[in-house]
XYZ file of C-alpha atoms in Angstrom:
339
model
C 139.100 -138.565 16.377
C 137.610 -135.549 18.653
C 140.869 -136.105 20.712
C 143.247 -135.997 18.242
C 141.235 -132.451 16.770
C 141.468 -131.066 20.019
C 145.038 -131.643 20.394
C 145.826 -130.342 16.885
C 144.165 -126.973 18.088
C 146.171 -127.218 21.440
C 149.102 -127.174 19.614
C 148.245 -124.529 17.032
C 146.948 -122.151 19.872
C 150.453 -122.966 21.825
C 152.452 -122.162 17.917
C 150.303 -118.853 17.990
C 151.318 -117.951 21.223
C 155.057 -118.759 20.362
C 155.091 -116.613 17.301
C 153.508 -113.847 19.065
C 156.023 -113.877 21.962
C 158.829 -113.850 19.215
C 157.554 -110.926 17.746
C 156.903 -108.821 21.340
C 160.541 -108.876 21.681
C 161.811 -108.669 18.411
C 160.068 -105.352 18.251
C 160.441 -104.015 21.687
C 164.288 -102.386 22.503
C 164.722 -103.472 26.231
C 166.929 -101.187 27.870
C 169.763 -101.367 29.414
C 173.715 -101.426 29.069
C 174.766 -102.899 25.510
C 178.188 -103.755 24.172
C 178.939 -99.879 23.087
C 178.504 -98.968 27.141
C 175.540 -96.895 26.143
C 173.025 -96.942 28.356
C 169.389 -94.637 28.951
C 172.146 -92.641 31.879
C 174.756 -91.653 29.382
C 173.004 -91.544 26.167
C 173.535 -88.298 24.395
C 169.645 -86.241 24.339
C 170.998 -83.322 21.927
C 170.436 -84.824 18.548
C 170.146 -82.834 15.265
C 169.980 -86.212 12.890
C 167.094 -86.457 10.331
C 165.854 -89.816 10.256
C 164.730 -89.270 6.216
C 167.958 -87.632 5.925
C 170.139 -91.188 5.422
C 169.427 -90.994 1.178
C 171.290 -87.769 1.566
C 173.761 -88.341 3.617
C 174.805 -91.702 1.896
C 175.540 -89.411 -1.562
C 177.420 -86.832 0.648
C 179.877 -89.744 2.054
C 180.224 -90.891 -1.567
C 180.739 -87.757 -3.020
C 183.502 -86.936 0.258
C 185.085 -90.482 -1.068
C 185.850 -89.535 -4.877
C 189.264 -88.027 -4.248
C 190.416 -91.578 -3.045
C 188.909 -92.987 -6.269
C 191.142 -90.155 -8.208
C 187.819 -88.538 -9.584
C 187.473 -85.014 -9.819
C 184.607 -82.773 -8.184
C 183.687 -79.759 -9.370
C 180.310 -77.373 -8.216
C 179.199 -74.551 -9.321
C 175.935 -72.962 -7.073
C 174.744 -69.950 -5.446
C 174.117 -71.574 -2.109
C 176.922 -69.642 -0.272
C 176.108 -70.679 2.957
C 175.751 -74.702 2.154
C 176.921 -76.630 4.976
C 177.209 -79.603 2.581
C 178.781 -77.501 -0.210
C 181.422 -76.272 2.517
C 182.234 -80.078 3.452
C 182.610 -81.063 0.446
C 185.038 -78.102 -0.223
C 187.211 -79.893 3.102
C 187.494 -82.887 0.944
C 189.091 -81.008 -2.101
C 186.377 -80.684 -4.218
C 186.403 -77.475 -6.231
C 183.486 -75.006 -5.512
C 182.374 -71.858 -7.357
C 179.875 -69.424 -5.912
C 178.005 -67.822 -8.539
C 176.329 -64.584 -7.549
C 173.140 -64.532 -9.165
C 171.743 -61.856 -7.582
C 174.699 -59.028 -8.908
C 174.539 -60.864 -12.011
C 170.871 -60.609 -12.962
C 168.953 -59.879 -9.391
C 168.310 -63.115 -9.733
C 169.082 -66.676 -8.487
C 171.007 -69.671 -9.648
C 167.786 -72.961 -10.144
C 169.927 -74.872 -12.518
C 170.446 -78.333 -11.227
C 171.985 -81.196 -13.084
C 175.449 -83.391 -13.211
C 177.863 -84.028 -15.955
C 180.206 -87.494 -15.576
C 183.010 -87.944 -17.435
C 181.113 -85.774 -20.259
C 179.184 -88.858 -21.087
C 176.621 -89.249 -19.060
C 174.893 -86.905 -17.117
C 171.213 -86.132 -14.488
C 169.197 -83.488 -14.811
C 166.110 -82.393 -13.101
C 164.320 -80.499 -9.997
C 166.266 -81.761 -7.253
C 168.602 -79.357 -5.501
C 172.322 -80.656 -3.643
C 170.637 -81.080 -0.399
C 169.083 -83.987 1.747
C 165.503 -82.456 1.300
C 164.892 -83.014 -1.923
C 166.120 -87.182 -1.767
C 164.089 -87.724 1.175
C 161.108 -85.041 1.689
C 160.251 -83.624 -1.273
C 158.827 -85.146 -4.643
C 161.204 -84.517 -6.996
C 161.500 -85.575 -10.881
C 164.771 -85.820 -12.842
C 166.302 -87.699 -15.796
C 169.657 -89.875 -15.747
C 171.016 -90.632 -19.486
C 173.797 -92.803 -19.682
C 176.402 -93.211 -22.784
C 174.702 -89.812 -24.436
C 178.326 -87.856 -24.815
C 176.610 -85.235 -27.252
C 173.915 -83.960 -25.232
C 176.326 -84.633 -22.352
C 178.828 -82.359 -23.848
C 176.403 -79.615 -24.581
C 175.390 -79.183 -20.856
C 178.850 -79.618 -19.556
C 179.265 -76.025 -21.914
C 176.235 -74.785 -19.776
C 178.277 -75.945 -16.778
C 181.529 -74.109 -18.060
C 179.347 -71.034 -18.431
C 178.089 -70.783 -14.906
C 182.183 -72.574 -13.641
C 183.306 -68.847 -15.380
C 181.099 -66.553 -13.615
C 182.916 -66.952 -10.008
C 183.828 -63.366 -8.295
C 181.724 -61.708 -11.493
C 179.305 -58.855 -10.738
C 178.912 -58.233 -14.237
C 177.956 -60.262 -17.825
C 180.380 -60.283 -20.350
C 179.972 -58.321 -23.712
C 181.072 -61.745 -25.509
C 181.028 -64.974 -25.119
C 183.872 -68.295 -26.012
C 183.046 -70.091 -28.780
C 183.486 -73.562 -26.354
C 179.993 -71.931 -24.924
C 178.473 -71.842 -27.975
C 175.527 -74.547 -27.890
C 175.936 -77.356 -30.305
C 171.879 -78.230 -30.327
C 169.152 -75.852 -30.411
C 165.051 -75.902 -31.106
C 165.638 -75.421 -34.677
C 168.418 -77.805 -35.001
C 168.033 -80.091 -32.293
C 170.029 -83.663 -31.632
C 168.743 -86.646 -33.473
C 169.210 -89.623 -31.608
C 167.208 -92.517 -30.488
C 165.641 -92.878 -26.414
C 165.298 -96.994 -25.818
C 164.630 -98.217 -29.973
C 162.458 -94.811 -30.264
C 163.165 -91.926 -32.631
C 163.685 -88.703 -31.131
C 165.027 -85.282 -30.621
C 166.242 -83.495 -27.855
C 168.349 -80.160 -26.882
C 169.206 -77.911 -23.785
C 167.554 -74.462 -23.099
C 168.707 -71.676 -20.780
C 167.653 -68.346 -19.390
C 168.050 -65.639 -18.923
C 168.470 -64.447 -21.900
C 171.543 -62.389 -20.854
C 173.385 -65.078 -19.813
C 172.954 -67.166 -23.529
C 175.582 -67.413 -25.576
C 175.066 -67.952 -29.717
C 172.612 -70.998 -31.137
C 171.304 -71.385 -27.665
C 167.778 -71.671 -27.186
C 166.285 -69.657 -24.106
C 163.594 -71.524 -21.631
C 160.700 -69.485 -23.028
C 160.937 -70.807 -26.079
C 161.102 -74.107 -25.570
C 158.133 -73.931 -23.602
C 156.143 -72.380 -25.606
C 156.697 -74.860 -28.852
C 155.850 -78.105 -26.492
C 152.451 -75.992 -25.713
C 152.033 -74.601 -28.948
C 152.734 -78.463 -30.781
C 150.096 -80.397 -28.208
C 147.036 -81.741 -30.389
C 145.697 -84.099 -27.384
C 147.039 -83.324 -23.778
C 149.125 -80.871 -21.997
C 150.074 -82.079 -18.546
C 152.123 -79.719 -16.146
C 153.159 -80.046 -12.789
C 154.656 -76.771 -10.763
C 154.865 -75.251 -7.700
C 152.647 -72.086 -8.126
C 150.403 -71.097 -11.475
C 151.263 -67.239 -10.990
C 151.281 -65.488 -14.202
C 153.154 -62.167 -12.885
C 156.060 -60.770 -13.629
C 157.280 -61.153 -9.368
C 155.271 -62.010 -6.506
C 155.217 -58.612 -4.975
C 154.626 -56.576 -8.340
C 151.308 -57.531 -9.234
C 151.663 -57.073 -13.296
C 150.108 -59.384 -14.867
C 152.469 -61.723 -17.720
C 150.117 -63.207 -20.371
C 153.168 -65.631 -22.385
C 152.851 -68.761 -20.851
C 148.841 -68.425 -19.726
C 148.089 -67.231 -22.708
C 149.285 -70.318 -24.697
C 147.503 -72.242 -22.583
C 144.121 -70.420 -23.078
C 144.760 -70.473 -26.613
C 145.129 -74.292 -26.500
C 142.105 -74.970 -24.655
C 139.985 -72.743 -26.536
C 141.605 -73.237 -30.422
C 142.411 -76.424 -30.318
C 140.225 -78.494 -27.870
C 143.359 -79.654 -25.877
C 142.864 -81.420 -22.570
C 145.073 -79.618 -20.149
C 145.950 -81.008 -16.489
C 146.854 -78.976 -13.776
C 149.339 -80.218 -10.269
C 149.946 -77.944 -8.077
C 151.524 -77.124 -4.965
C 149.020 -75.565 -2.148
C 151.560 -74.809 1.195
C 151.559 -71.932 3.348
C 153.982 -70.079 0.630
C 151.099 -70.418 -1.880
C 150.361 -66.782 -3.346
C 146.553 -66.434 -2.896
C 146.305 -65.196 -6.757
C 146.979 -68.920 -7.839
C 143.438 -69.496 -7.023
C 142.300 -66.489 -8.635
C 144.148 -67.406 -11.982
C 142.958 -71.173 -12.181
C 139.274 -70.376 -11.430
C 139.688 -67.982 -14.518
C 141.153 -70.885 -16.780
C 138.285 -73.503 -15.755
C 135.669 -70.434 -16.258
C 136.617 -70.865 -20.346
C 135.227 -74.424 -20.352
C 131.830 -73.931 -18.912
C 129.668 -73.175 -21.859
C 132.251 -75.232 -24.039
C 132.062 -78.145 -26.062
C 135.366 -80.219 -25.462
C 137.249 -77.952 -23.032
C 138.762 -79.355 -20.285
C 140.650 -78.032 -17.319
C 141.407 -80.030 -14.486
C 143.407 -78.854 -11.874
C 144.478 -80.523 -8.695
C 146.490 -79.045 -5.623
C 149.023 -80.971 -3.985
C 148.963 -80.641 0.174
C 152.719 -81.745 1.979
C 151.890 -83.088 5.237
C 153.057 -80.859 8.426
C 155.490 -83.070 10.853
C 155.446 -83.033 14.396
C 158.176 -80.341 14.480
C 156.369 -78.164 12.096
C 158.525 -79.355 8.416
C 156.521 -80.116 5.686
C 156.788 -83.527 4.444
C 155.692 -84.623 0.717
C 156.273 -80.870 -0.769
C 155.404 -81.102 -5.113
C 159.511 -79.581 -6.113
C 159.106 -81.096 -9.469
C 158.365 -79.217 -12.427
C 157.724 -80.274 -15.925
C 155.504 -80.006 -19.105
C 154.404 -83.071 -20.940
C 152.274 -83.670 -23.727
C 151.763 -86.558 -26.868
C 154.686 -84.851 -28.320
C 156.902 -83.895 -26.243
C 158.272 -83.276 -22.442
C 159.879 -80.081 -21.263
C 161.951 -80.824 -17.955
C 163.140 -77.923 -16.023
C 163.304 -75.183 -13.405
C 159.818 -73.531 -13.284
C 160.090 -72.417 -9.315
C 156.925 -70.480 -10.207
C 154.684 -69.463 -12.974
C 157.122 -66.284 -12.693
C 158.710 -67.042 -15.746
């Protein structure tokens, strides 16, 4: 019996010692000359490839293949000097370059899709690799909605018009006109549920009629929370810009009035990266300061820390940005509390 044990273990040890030989050279790349004729000599040592890059990259060869497939592309951005955008543009897709900056001195953050006017994406990430591979990013992707997909294919037409422009027009097309708005938004129903729903812009010189700007939408999903506001952004900087220290109560002040008026629990994710305006810190210590002496106030807020690579990029950077409460969800562009 002892003899038959001990040769049980024999053989398990020698199984052991199989396996672990297996994996030693399953995970070790021995080198030498393969069947490309690549070898340690001749292999090339200048490499500019970004191994979290290949999400990217996979959508930029399918988006090169869609002539092929007889499906149009069309961009509109501000990034003039997108490598992507420009090889894209080899492959006959049609690209506008919208000049912010003359238009309004400021920059173009929209970023969504429209397909076939049916279904469409929207959210924080931008048309490069970055934001599918490094950067936490948050978006939406509605299929079979053609209302709500036709309303933000006008918002599309609007910025597709504004190529070569240095100024805003005095009047706007009526196909730019929006068809939903926060007073009468789209009824329609997200996965059984009841709901409504519509697009906002901003500026406000670049909305045409029944459109709804960005501040207002914001401010009725903080205004209608009873229970919870939730909001994740890059920087909580109530000023009017980063270098003009003028302080912009709309936004904070909503918030202050909710914790204070109406006992809502409010949480707080931000971004903390070597971009970070030091005031941030200032202007959440002064929002927790209101809870300390009361009854059912609560602030939490919680800073969000990319890790640094070996070559100095960040990895992990917070890019989304959105407000959520009981009620509601606002998903958008909020680059900054700069609004």
């Amino acid at each position: 019996m002892k003899s038959q044990q001990k040769c049980i273990v024999i053989f398990a040890l020698v199984c052991c010692f199989a396996v672990l030989v297996a994996l030693i050279f399953s995970a070790v790349d021995i080198w030498g000359e393969d069947e490309d004729g690549i070898t340690e000599d001749n292999c090339s040592r200048d490499c500019s490839f970004q191994p979290a890059a290949r999400q990217g990259r996979a959508l930029l060869s399918r988006l090169q293949g869609l002539k092929a497939k007889g499906i149009q592309l069309k961009i509109s951005s501000g990034m003039i000097d997108s490598t992507e955008l420009s090889t894209l543009a080899k492959h006959n897709a049609e690209v506008h370059y919208v000049n912010m900056t003359a238009l309004t001195k400021g920059h173009l953050l929209s970023s969504f899709w429209v397909v076939d006017r049916k279904h469409f994406y929207i959210g924080s990430a931008s048309m490069d690799w970055r934001s599918l591979a490094t950067r936490k990013e948050l978006g939406v992707l509605v299929y079979n909605c053609s209302c709500l997909a036709l309303d933000l294919h006008r918002v599309f037409s609007l910025y597709w018009g504004l190529q070569y422009k240095d100024f805003i027009p005095s009047f706007w097309s009526k196909r730019l006109f929006a068809l939903f708005n926060r007073d009468t938004p789209l009824q329609l129903t997200l996965n059984s549920t009841k709901a409504q729903a519509y697009v906002s812009t901003s500026p406000e010189v670049l909305i045409p009629k029944d459109r709804s700007n960005d501040l207002e939408a914001i401010s009725r999903v903080v205004q209608e929370a009873r229970h919870f506001i939730y909001i994740s952004i890059i920087d909580y900087l109530p000023l009017l810009s980063r270098n003009a220290n003028r302080y912009w109560s709309r936004i904070d002040g909503l918030i202050r009035e909710a914790l204070i008026l109406r006992k809502v629990r409010v949480r707080l994710l931000i971004s903390c990266w070597e971009k970070t305006h030091p005031l941030t810190f200032n202007f959440i210590w002064s929002l927790r300061s209101l809870c300390m002496d009361q009854a059912n106030c609560s602030l939490e807020a919680k800073f969000f820390n990319p890790r640094v690579q070996r070559d100095g990029s960040l990895q992990g950077i917070n890019h989304n940005r959105f407000i959520v409460t009981e009620r509601a969800i606002y998903l958008g562009e909020l680059i900054d509390y700069t609004l």
